[in-house]
mmCIF file of C-alpha atoms in Angstrom:
data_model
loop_
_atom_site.group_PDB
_atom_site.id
_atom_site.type_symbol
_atom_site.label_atom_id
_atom_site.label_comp_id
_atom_site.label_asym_id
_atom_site.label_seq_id
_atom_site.Cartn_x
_atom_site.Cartn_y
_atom_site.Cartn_z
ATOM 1 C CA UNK A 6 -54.060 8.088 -9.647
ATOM 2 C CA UNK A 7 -53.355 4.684 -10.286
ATOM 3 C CA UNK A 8 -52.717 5.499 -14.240
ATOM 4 C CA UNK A 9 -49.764 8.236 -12.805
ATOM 5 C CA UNK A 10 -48.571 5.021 -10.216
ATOM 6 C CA UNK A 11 -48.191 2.873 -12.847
ATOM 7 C CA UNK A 12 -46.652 5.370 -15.308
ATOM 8 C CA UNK A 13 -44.539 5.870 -12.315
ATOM 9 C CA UNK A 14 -43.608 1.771 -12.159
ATOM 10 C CA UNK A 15 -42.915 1.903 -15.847
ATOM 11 C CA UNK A 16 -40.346 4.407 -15.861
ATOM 12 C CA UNK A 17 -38.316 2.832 -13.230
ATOM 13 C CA UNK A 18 -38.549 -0.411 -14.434
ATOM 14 C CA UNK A 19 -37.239 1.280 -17.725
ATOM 15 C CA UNK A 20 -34.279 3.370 -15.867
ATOM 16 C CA UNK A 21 -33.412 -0.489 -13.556
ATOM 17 C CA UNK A 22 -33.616 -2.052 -17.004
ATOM 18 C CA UNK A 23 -31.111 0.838 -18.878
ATOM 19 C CA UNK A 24 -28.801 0.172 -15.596
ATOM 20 C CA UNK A 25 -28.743 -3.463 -16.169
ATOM 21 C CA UNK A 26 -27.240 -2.703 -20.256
ATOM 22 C CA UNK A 27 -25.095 0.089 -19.368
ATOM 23 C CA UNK A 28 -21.930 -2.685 -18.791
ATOM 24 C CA UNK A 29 -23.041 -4.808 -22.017
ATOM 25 C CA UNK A 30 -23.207 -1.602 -23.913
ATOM 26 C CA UNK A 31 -19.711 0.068 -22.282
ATOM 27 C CA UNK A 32 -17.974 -2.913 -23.488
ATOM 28 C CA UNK A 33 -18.835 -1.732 -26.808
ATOM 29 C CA UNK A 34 -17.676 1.263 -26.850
ATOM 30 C CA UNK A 35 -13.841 2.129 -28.873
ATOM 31 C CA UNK A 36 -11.419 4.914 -28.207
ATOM 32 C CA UNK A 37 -12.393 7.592 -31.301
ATOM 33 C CA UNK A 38 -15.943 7.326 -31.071
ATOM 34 C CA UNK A 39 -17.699 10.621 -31.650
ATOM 35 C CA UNK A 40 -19.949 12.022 -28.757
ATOM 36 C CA UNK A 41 -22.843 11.099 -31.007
ATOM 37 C CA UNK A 42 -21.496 8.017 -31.592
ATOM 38 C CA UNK A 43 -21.018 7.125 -27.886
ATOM 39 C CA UNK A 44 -24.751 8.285 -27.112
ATOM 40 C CA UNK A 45 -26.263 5.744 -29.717
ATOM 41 C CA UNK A 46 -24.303 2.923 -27.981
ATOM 42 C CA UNK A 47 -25.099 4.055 -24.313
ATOM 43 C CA UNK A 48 -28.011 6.566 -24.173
ATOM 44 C CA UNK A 49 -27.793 9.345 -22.102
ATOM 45 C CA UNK A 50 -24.990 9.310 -19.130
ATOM 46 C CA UNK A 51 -27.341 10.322 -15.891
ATOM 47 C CA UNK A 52 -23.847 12.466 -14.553
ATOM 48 C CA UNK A 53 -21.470 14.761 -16.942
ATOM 49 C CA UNK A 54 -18.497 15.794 -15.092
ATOM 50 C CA UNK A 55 -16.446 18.925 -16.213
ATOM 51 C CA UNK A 56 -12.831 18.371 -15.171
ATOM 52 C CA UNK A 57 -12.078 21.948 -14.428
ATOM 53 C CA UNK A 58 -8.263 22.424 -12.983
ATOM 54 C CA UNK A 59 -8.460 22.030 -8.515
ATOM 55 C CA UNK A 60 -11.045 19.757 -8.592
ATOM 56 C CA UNK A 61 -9.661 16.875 -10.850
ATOM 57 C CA UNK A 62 -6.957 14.994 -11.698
ATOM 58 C CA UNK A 63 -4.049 16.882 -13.629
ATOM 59 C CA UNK A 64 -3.695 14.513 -16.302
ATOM 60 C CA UNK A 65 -7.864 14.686 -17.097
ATOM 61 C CA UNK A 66 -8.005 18.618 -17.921
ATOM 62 C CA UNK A 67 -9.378 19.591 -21.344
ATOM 63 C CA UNK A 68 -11.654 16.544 -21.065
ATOM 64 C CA UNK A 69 -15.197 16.236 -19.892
ATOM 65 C CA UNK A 70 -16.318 12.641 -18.159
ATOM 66 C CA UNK A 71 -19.562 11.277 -18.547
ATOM 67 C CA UNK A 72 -20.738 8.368 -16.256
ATOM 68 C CA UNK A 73 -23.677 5.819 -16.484
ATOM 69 C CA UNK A 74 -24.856 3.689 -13.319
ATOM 70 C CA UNK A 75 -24.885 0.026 -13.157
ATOM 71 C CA UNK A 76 -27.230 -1.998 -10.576
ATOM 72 C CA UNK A 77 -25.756 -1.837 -6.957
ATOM 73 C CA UNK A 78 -24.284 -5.682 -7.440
ATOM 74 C CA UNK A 79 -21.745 -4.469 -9.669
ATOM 75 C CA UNK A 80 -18.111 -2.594 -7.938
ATOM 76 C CA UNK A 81 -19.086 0.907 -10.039
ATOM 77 C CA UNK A 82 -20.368 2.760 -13.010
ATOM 78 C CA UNK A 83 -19.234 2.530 -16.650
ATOM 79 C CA UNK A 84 -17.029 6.261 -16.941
ATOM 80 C CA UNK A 85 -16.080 7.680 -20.071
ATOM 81 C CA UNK A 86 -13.577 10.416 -20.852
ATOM 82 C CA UNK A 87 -14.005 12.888 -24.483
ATOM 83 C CA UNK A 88 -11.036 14.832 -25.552
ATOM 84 C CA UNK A 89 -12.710 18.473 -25.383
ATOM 85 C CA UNK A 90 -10.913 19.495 -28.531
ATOM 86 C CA UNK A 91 -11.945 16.730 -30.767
ATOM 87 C CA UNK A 92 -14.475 15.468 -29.217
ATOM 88 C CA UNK A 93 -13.884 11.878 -29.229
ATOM 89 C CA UNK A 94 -13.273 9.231 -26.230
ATOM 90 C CA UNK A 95 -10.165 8.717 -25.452
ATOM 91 C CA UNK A 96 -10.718 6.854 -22.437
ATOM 92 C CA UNK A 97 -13.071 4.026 -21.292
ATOM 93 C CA UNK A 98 -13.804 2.823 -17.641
ATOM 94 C CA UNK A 99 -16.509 -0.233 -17.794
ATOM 95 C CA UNK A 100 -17.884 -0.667 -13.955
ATOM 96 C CA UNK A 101 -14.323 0.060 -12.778
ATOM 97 C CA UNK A 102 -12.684 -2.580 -14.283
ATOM 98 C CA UNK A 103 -9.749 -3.511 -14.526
ATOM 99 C CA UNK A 104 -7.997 -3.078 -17.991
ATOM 100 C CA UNK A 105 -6.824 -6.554 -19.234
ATOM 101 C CA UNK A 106 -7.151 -8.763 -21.956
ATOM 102 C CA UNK A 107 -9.837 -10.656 -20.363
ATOM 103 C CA UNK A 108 -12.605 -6.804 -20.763
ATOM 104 C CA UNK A 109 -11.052 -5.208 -23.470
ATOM 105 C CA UNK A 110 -10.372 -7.335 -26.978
ATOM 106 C CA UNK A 111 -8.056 -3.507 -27.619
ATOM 107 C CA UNK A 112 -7.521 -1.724 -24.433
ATOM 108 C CA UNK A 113 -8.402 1.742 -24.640
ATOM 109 C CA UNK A 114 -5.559 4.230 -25.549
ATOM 110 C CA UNK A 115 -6.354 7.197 -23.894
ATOM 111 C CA UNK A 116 -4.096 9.939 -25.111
ATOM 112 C CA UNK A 117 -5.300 11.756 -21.497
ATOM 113 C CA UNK A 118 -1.847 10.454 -20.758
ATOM 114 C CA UNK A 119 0.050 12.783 -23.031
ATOM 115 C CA UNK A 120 -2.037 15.333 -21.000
ATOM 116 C CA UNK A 121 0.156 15.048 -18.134
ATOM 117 C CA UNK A 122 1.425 18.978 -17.427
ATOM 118 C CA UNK A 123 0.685 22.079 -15.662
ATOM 119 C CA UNK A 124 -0.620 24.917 -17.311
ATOM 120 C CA UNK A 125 2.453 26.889 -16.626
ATOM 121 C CA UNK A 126 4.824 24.176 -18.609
ATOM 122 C CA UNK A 127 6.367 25.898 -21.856
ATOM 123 C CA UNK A 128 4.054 25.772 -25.405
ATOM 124 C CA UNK A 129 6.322 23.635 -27.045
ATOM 125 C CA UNK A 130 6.444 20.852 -24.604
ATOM 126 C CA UNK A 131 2.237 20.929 -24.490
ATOM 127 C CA UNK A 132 2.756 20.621 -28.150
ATOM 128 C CA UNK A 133 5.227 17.636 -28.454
ATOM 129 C CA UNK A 134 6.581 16.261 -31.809
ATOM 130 C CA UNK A 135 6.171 13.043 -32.949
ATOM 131 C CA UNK A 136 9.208 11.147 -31.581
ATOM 132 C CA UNK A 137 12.083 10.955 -34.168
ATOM 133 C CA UNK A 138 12.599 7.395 -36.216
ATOM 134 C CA UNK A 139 15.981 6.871 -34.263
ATOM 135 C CA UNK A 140 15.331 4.750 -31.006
ATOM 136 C CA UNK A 141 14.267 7.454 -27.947
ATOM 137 C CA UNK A 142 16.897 6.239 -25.722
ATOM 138 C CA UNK A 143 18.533 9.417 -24.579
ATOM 139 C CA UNK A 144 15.558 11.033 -24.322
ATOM 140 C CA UNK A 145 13.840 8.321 -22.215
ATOM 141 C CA UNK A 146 16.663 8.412 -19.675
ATOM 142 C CA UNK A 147 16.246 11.828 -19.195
ATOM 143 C CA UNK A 148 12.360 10.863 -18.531
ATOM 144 C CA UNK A 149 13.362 8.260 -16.202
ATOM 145 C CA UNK A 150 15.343 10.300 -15.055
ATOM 146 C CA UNK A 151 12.532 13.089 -13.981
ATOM 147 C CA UNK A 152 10.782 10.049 -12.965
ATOM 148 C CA UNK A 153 13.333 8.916 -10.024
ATOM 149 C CA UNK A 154 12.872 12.486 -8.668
ATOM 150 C CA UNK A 155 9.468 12.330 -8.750
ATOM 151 C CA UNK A 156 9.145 15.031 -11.404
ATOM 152 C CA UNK A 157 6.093 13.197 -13.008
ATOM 153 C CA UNK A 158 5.091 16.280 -15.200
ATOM 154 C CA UNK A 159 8.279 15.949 -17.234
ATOM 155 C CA UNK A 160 8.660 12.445 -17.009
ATOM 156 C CA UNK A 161 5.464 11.658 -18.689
ATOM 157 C CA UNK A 162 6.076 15.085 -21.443
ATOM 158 C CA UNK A 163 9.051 13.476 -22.411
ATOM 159 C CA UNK A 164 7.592 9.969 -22.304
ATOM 160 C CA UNK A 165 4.023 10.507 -23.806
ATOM 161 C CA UNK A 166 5.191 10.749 -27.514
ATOM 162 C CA UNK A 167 7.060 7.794 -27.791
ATOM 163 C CA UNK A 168 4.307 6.037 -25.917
ATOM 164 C CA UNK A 169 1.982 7.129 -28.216
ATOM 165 C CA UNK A 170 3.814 5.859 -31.040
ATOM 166 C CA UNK A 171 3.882 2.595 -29.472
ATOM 167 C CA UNK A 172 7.715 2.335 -28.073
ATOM 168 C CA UNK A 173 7.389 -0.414 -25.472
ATOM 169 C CA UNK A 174 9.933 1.172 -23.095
ATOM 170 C CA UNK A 175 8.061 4.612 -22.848
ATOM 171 C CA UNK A 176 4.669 2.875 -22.614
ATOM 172 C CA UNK A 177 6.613 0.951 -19.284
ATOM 173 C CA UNK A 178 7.412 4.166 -18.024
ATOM 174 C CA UNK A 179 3.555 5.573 -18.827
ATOM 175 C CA UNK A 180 2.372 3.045 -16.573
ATOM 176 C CA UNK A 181 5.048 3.254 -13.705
ATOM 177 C CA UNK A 182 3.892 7.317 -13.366
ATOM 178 C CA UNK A 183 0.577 6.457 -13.615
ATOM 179 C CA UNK A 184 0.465 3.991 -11.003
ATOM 180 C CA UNK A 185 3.009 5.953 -8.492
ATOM 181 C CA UNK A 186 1.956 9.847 -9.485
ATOM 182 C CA UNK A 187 -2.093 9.470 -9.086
ATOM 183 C CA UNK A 188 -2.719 12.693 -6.944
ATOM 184 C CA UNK A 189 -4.167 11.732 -3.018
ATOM 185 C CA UNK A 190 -7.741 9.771 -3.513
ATOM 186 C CA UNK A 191 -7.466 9.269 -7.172
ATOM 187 C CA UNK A 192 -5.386 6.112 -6.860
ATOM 188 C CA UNK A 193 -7.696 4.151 -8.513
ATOM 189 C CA UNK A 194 -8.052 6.276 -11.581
ATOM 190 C CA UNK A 195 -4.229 6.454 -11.928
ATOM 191 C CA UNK A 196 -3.630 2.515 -11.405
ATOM 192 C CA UNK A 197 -6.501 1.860 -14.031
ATOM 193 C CA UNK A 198 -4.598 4.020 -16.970
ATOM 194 C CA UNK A 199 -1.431 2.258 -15.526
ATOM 195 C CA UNK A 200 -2.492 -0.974 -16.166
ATOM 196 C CA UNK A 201 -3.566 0.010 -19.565
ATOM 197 C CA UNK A 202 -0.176 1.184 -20.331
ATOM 198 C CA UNK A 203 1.732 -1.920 -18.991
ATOM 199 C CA UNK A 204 -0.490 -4.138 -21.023
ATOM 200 C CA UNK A 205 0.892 -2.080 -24.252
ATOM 201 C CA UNK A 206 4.001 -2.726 -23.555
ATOM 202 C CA UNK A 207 3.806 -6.491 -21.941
ATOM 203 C CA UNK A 208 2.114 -7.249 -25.342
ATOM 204 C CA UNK A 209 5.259 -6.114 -26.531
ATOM 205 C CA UNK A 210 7.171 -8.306 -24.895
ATOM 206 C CA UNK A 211 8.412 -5.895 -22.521
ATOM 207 C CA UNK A 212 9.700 -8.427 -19.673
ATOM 208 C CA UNK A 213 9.537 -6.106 -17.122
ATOM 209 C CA UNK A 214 6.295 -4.438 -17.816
ATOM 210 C CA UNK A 215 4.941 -8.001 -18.503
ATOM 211 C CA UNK A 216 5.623 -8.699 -14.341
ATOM 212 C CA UNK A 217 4.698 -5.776 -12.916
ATOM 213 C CA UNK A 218 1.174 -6.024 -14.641
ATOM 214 C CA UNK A 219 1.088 -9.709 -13.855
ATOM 215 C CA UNK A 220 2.046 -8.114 -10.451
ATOM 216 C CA UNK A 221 -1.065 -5.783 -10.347
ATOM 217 C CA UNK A 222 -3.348 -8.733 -11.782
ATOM 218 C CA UNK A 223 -2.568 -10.813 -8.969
ATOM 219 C CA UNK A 224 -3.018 -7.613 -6.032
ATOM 220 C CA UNK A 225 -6.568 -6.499 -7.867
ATOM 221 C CA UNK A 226 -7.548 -10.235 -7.625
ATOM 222 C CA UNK A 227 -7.925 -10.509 -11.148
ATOM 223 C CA UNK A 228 -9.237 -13.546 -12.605
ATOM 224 C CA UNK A 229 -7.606 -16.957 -12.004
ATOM 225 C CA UNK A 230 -6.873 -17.625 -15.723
ATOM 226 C CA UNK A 231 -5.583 -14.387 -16.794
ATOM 227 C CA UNK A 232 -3.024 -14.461 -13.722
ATOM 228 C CA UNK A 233 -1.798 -17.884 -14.355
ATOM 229 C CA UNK A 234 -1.521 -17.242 -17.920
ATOM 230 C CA UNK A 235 -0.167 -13.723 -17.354
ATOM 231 C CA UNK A 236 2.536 -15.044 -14.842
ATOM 232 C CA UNK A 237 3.589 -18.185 -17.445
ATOM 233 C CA UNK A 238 4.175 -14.945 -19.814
ATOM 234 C CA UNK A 239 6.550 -13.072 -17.261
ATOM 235 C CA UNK A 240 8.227 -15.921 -16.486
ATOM 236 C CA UNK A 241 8.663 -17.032 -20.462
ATOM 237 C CA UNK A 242 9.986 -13.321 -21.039
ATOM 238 C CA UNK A 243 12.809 -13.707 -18.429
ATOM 239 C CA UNK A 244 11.868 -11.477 -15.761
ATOM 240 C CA UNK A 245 14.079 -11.954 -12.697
ATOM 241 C CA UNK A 246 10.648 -11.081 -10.709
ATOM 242 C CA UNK A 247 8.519 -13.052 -13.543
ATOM 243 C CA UNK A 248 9.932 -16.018 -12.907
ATOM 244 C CA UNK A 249 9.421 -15.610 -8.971
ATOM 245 C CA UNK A 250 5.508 -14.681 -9.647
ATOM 246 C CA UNK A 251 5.336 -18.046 -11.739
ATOM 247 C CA UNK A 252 7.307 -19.703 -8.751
ATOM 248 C CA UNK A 253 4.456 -17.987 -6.143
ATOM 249 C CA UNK A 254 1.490 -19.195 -8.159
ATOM 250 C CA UNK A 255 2.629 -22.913 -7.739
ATOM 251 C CA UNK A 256 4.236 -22.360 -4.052
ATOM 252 C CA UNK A 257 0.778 -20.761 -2.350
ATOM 253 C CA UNK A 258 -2.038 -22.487 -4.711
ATOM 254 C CA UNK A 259 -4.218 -19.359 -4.536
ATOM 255 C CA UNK A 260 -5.037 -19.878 -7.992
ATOM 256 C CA UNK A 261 -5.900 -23.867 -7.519
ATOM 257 C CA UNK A 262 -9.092 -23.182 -9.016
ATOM 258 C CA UNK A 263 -6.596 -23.244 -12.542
ATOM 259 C CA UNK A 264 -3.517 -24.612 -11.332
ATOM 260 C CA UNK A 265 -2.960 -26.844 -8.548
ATOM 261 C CA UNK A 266 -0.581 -26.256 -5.908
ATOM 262 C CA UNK A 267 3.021 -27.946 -7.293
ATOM 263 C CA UNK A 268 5.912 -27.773 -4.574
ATOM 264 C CA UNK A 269 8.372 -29.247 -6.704
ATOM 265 C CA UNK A 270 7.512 -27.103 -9.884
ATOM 266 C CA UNK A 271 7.337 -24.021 -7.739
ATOM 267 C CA UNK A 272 10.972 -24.631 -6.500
ATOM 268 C CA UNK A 273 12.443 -25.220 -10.174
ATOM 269 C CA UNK A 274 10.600 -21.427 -11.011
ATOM 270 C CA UNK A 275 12.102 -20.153 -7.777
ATOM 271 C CA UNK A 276 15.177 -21.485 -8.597
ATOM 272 C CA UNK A 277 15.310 -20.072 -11.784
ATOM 273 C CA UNK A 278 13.970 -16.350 -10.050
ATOM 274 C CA UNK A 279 17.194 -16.202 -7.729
ATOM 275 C CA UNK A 280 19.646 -17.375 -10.240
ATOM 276 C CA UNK A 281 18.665 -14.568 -12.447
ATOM 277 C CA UNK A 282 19.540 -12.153 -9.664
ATOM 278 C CA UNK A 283 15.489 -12.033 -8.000
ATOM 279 C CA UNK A 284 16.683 -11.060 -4.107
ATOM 280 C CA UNK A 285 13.345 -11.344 -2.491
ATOM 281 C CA UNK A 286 13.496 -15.344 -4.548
ATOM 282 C CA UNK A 287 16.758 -15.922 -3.442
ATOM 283 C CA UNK A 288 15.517 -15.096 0.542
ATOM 284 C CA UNK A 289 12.626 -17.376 -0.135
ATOM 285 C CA UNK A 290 14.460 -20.111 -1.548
ATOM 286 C CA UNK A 291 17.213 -19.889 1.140
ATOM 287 C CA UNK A 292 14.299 -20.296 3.825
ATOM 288 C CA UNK A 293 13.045 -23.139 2.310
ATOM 289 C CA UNK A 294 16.490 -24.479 1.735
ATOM 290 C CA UNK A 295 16.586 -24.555 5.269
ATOM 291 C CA UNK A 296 14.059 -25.559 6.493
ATOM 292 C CA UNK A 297 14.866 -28.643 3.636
ATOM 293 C CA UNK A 298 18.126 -29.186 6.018
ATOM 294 C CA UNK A 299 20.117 -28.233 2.877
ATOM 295 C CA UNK A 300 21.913 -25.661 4.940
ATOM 296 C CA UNK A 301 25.082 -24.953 2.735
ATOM 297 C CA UNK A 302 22.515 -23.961 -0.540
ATOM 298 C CA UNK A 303 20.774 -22.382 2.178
ATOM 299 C CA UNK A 304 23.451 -19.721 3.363
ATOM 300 C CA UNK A 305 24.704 -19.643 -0.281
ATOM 301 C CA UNK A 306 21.471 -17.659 -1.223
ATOM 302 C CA UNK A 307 20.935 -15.959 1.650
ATOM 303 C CA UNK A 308 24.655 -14.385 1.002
ATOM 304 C CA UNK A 309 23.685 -13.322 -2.184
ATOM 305 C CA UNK A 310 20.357 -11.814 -1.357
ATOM 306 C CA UNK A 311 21.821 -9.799 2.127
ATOM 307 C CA UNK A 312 24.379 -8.042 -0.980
ATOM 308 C CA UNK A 313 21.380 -6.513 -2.961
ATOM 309 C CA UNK A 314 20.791 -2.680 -2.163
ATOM 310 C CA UNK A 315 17.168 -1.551 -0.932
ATOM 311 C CA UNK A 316 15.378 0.357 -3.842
ATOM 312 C CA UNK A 317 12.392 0.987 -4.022
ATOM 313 C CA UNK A 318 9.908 1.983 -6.974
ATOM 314 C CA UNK A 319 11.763 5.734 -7.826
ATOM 315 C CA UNK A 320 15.187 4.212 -7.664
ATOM 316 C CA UNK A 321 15.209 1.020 -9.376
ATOM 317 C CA UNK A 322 12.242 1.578 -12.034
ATOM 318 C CA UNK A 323 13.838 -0.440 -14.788
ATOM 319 C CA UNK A 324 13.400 -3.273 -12.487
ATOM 320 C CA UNK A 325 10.191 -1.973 -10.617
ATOM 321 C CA UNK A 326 9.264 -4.992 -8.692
ATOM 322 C CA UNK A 327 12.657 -4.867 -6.700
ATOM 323 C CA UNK A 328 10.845 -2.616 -4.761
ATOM 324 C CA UNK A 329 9.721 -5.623 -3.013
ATOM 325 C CA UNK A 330 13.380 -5.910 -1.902
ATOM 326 C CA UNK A 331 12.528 -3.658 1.611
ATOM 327 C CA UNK A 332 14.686 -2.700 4.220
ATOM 328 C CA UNK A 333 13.066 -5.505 6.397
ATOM 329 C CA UNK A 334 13.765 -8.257 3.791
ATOM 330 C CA UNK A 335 17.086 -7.512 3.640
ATOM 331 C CA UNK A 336 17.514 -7.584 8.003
ATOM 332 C CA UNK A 337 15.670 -11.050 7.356
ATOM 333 C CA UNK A 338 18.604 -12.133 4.809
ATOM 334 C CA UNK A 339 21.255 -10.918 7.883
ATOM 335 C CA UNK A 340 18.877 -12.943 10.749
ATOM 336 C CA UNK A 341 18.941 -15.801 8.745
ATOM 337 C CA UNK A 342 22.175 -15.711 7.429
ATOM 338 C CA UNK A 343 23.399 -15.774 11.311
ATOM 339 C CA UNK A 344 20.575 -18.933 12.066
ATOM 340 C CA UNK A 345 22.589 -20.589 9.299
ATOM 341 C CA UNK A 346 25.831 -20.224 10.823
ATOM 342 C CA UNK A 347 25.255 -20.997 14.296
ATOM 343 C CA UNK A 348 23.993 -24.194 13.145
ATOM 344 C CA UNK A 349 26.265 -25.295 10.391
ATOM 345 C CA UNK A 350 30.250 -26.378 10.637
ATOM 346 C CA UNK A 351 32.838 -24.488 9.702
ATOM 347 C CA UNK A 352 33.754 -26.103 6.716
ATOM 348 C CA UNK A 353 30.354 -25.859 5.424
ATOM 349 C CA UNK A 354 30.057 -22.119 5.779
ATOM 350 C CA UNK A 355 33.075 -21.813 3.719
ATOM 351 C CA UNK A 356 31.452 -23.860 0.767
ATOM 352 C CA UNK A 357 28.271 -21.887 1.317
ATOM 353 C CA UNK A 358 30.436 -18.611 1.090
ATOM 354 C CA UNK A 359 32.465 -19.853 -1.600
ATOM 355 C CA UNK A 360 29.422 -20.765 -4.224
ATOM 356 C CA UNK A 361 28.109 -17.063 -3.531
ATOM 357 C CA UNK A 362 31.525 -15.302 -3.997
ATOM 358 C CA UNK A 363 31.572 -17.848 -7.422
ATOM 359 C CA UNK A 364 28.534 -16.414 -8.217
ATOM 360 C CA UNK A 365 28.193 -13.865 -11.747
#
């Protein structure tokens, strides 16, 4: 009896010991590993998951999951996706998380993303070419196209060669349908291949992939150093909404840990954010403006922001972070605008008006 007890101790010290490796060993793993090859590195997964078509995501069919537990302190288990026809990963999830530079030294390139259609889509668009050596920019349009109407299946068939092949503004795209089309309760899965896709193209120097994953850093609560470094990149590629992110990280200090909190410096970024055409920047900097008694700068911004449109992520995707840009923003930029004015003289509110009518 107490032989089989302590037999019985052994083996789940062995099975708490295996869950304490399986994230060391994950992070070994490489898109194009074999099955066999995946095995040596991990042992065997306790859960294989079939993705069979109603009871998976779309863009996971043809591909079996296998999963390995990690002790309870850590947010999930390491999950692993094989291509059934070849039989080699082609994605890796280690303890949910997140894709950045900081986990993977190459992010994983799941081609799971090129599986993006319905059964019922024609055989030659399951089958799609290798994109042609002249840049894919009618072709992409049309996919962004699909993508504004929400037509995700097409967006990404179109899409998923060029983004394959590495073409920065298909790879943006990749990760705006990933992160928007996730069927209900697999957000998580679909913002994790997102993320993997902006980082392709940020690294690219995509400027507006480069925000929106500097975007998705800072809402995950990635860490400090990646997001301040991340953010200096946005801002150093020109993104309108870059520049405000690299404005925010100074302004609030949540990242003090890294950078401390700068007033000054996070006015020049924010600055810079609203006179490349950032609306949500140019409200903030107007309030501040104001509240700085500079009330003629103040209602010169706040002009300009009240005159952007309200988009959101479908109809302003080149520019996905003007999403931000909401309905109730823009009835802020009209309440302030009419704060300004009751308080200021008439000859300033013709300046004010004047410098936003000069404005490109």
């Amino acid at each position: 009896m107490r032989l089989a007890a302590l037999a019985l101790l052994a083996l789940a010290a062995g099975c708490s010991r295996q869950a304490e490796l399986n994230y060391k060993h994950c992070l070994k793993l490489r898109v194009g590993m074999t099955k066999a090859d995946m095995i040596k590195v991990m042992g065997e997964p306790e859960t294989t998951i079939p993705y069979v078509e109603g009871k998976s995501l779309d863009y996971l069919k043809g591909r079996t999951a296998f999963e390995w537990s990690n002790p309870a302190s850590m947010p999930g288990g390491d999950h692993v996706s094989l291509d059934d026809a070849s039989g080699k990963i082609e994605s890796i999830r280690c303890s949910n998380a997140e894709i950045t530079a900081a986990v993977f030294v190459e992010p994983p390139a799941p081609s799971t993303a090129a599986a993006v259609s319905h059964s019922t889509a024609p055989a030659a668009a399951k089958t799609a070419a290798a994109p042609a050596a002249e840049p894919p920019a009618l072709s992409l349009k049309v996919a962004f196209d699909a993508y504004k109407k929400k037509d995700f299946v097409n967006a990404m068939r179109i899409a998923s060669p060029y983004a394959q092949n590495g073409d920065a503004d298909a790879q943006f795209l990749a990760g705006l349908i990933f992160l928007n089309g996730a069927a209900a309760g697999h957000e998580k899965d679909g913002q994790n291949v997102g993320m993997m896709w902006l980082y392709k193209s940020s690294r690219q120097k995509h400027a507006e992939a480069q925000a929106v994953y500097t975007k998705l850093l800072m809402d995950t609560n990635g860490p400090s150093t990646t997001i301040v470094d991340e953010a200096k990149t946005a801002a150093a590629e020109g993104s309108p909404a870059g520049l405000r992110l690299l404005a925010d990280v100074y302004l609030k200090g949540d990242y003090a840990d890294v950078t401390p909190k700068d007033e000054d410096e996070g006015q020049k970024w924010l600055l810079k954010a609203a006179q490349a055409g950032d609306p949500t920047g140019q409200l903030d900097l107007a309030h501040r403006l104001q509240a700085q008694k500079d009330l003629v700068e103040a209602y010169h911004w706040a002009l300009l922001a009240s005159k952007h449109a309200v988009t959101d992520k479908f109809s302003d995707p080149e520019h996905s972070l003007s999403s931000s840009w909401t309905q109730g923003e823009k009835d802020d930029a009209a309440k302030l605008i009419m704060q300004l004015r009751a308080t200021m003289k008439p000859d300033q509110i013709k300046e004010g008006a004047s410098r936003a009518s000069a404005a490109p």
